[in-house]
Each structure stands twice: as C-alpha cells, then as structure tokens.
C-alpha cells in the first residue's frame, strides 16, 4: 500500500475487556470496550498483572485498554484481541458441545 495522507485508512472493530479492582485480584467486567485497529492486523488489549495497583485503574478501563502496554510498565500485560476473543468463545463452544 502507498502512504497517502489524503486517504482514510481502513479500520475495523475489535473488543477488549474492561477491568475493575475492589481489593484484589483484578476482574474483567461483563461489558466489552469496542476498539479500532487497522484492517488486517491484530488489535492489542491491556490486561493488568496481579502486581497492578488500584491507582492504575484508568489504564484498564474504557478506551485505556485499547492499546499495548508501555515497554517499561511491569504491572501490565499485552494480549492479542484474537486471543482475548478466543478465551471467551472457546469455553462456550465446549459447553454447547457437551450438551449435545
């Protein structure tokens, strides 16, 4: 592809989990955040490690989860959006398979 600043890039949606922390550990919320990525690429989601503190909550909620972690952030782990989706879908498929 050519780099052309006058052409809109093709983007597509992907989903990331938003996290909350009451005490410990961090828990993924029931609602997912819709993020944008360049078409044909893997989206990246931030997930907190167990060492993350409550003061880091803004990194793991809303659109703060829609990117990779900073390289010097020891409390954060980056996962592929495809992996995040698979960890949600595969158990459902296994459950449905076990029913029939």
mmCIF file of C-alpha atoms in Angstrom:
data_model
loop_
_atom_site.group_PDB
_atom_site.id
_atom_site.type_symbol
_atom_site.label_atom_id
_atom_site.label_comp_id
_atom_site.label_asym_id
_atom_site.label_seq_id
_atom_site.Cartn_x
_atom_site.Cartn_y
_atom_site.Cartn_z
ATOM 1 C CA UNK A 1 0.000 0.000 0.000
ATOM 2 C CA UNK A 2 1.005 3.582 -0.550
ATOM 3 C CA UNK A 3 1.303 6.102 2.232
ATOM 4 C CA UNK A 4 -1.171 8.806 1.333
ATOM 5 C CA UNK A 5 -2.261 11.275 3.986
ATOM 6 C CA UNK A 6 -5.358 12.150 1.951
ATOM 7 C CA UNK A 7 -6.797 8.626 2.080
ATOM 8 C CA UNK A 8 -8.700 7.346 5.076
ATOM 9 C CA UNK A 9 -7.191 4.129 6.428
ATOM 10 C CA UNK A 10 -9.384 1.041 6.516
ATOM 11 C CA UNK A 11 -10.212 0.184 10.107
ATOM 12 C CA UNK A 12 -12.254 -2.485 11.832
ATOM 13 C CA UNK A 13 -13.589 -3.046 15.317
ATOM 14 C CA UNK A 14 -12.228 -5.405 17.942
ATOM 15 C CA UNK A 15 -13.195 -5.954 21.567
ATOM 16 C CA UNK A 16 -11.243 -5.689 24.819
ATOM 17 C CA UNK A 17 -12.347 -6.425 28.366
ATOM 18 C CA UNK A 18 -12.523 -3.541 30.819
ATOM 19 C CA UNK A 19 -11.210 -4.371 34.323
ATOM 20 C CA UNK A 20 -12.222 -3.415 37.848
ATOM 21 C CA UNK A 21 -10.485 -3.869 41.158
ATOM 22 C CA UNK A 22 -12.225 -3.874 44.504
ATOM 23 C CA UNK A 23 -9.432 -5.367 46.564
ATOM 24 C CA UNK A 24 -7.503 -7.944 44.592
ATOM 25 C CA UNK A 25 -7.445 -9.589 42.130
ATOM 26 C CA UNK A 26 -8.494 -7.603 39.101
ATOM 27 C CA UNK A 27 -11.638 -8.874 37.396
ATOM 28 C CA UNK A 28 -12.774 -8.460 33.815
ATOM 29 C CA UNK A 29 -16.054 -6.610 33.528
ATOM 30 C CA UNK A 30 -19.138 -8.019 31.836
ATOM 31 C CA UNK A 31 -19.141 -5.340 29.149
ATOM 32 C CA UNK A 32 -16.507 -5.157 26.449
ATOM 33 C CA UNK A 33 -14.984 -1.980 25.021
ATOM 34 C CA UNK A 34 -15.156 -1.534 21.249
ATOM 35 C CA UNK A 35 -11.732 -0.549 19.924
ATOM 36 C CA UNK A 36 -10.437 0.279 16.418
ATOM 37 C CA UNK A 37 -7.488 -1.243 14.564
ATOM 38 C CA UNK A 38 -6.030 -1.152 11.085
ATOM 39 C CA UNK A 39 -7.779 -3.705 8.887
ATOM 40 C CA UNK A 40 -5.889 -6.991 8.633
ATOM 41 C CA UNK A 41 -3.929 -6.518 11.870
ATOM 42 C CA UNK A 42 -4.333 -7.913 15.370
ATOM 43 C CA UNK A 43 -5.679 -5.500 17.931
ATOM 44 C CA UNK A 44 -3.898 -5.309 21.259
ATOM 45 C CA UNK A 45 -5.527 -5.164 24.684
ATOM 46 C CA UNK A 46 -4.028 -4.255 28.054
ATOM 47 C CA UNK A 47 -4.573 -6.632 30.951
ATOM 48 C CA UNK A 48 -3.406 -5.944 34.492
ATOM 49 C CA UNK A 49 -0.934 -8.265 36.180
ATOM 50 C CA UNK A 50 -1.590 -9.185 39.815
ATOM 51 C CA UNK A 51 1.007 -6.577 40.819
ATOM 52 C CA UNK A 52 -1.071 -3.726 39.345
ATOM 53 C CA UNK A 53 -2.425 -1.319 41.961
ATOM 54 C CA UNK A 54 -5.828 0.384 42.204
ATOM 55 C CA UNK A 55 -4.220 3.684 41.151
ATOM 56 C CA UNK A 56 -3.631 2.114 37.716
ATOM 57 C CA UNK A 57 -7.383 1.611 37.129
ATOM 58 C CA UNK A 58 -7.617 4.192 34.318
ATOM 59 C CA UNK A 59 -5.214 2.096 32.225
ATOM 60 C CA UNK A 60 -7.590 -0.870 32.278
ATOM 61 C CA UNK A 61 -10.993 0.766 31.840
ATOM 62 C CA UNK A 62 -12.798 2.389 28.918
ATOM 63 C CA UNK A 63 -10.540 3.095 25.948
ATOM 64 C CA UNK A 64 -7.359 2.801 28.026
ATOM 65 C CA UNK A 65 -7.435 -0.956 27.327
ATOM 66 C CA UNK A 66 -7.336 -0.497 23.536
ATOM 67 C CA UNK A 67 -3.572 -0.474 23.101
ATOM 68 C CA UNK A 68 -0.424 -2.300 24.069
ATOM 69 C CA UNK A 69 1.323 -1.683 27.375
ATOM 70 C CA UNK A 70 4.237 0.697 27.687
ATOM 71 C CA UNK A 71 7.535 -1.179 27.458
ATOM 72 C CA UNK A 72 8.557 -0.083 30.966
ATOM 73 C CA UNK A 73 5.235 -0.998 32.650
ATOM 74 C CA UNK A 74 5.910 -4.042 34.830
ATOM 75 C CA UNK A 75 2.277 -4.202 36.022
ATOM 76 C CA UNK A 76 0.725 -4.591 32.569
ATOM 77 C CA UNK A 77 0.464 -7.448 30.067
ATOM 78 C CA UNK A 78 -0.441 -7.044 26.380
ATOM 79 C CA UNK A 79 -2.659 -9.684 24.768
ATOM 80 C CA UNK A 80 -3.886 -10.022 21.199
ATOM 81 C CA UNK A 81 -7.561 -9.260 20.677
ATOM 82 C CA UNK A 82 -7.842 -12.582 18.835
ATOM 83 C CA UNK A 83 -6.619 -14.376 21.942
ATOM 84 C CA UNK A 84 -8.982 -12.381 24.152
ATOM 85 C CA UNK A 85 -11.917 -13.329 21.939
ATOM 86 C CA UNK A 86 -10.874 -16.982 21.808
ATOM 87 C CA UNK A 87 -10.734 -17.180 25.602
ATOM 88 C CA UNK A 88 -14.377 -16.087 25.651
ATOM 89 C CA UNK A 89 -15.728 -18.090 22.682
ATOM 90 C CA UNK A 90 -13.974 -21.435 23.117
ATOM 91 C CA UNK A 91 -15.497 -22.260 26.532
ATOM 92 C CA UNK A 92 -18.959 -21.531 25.115
ATOM 93 C CA UNK A 93 -18.338 -23.883 22.204
ATOM 94 C CA UNK A 94 -17.095 -26.580 24.591
ATOM 95 C CA UNK A 95 -20.186 -26.139 26.756
ATOM 96 C CA UNK A 96 -22.531 -26.425 23.771
ATOM 97 C CA UNK A 97 -20.650 -29.476 22.510
ATOM 98 C CA UNK A 98 -21.011 -31.153 25.917
ATOM 99 C CA UNK A 99 -24.785 -30.600 25.835
ATOM 100 C CA UNK A 100 -25.221 -32.486 22.605
#
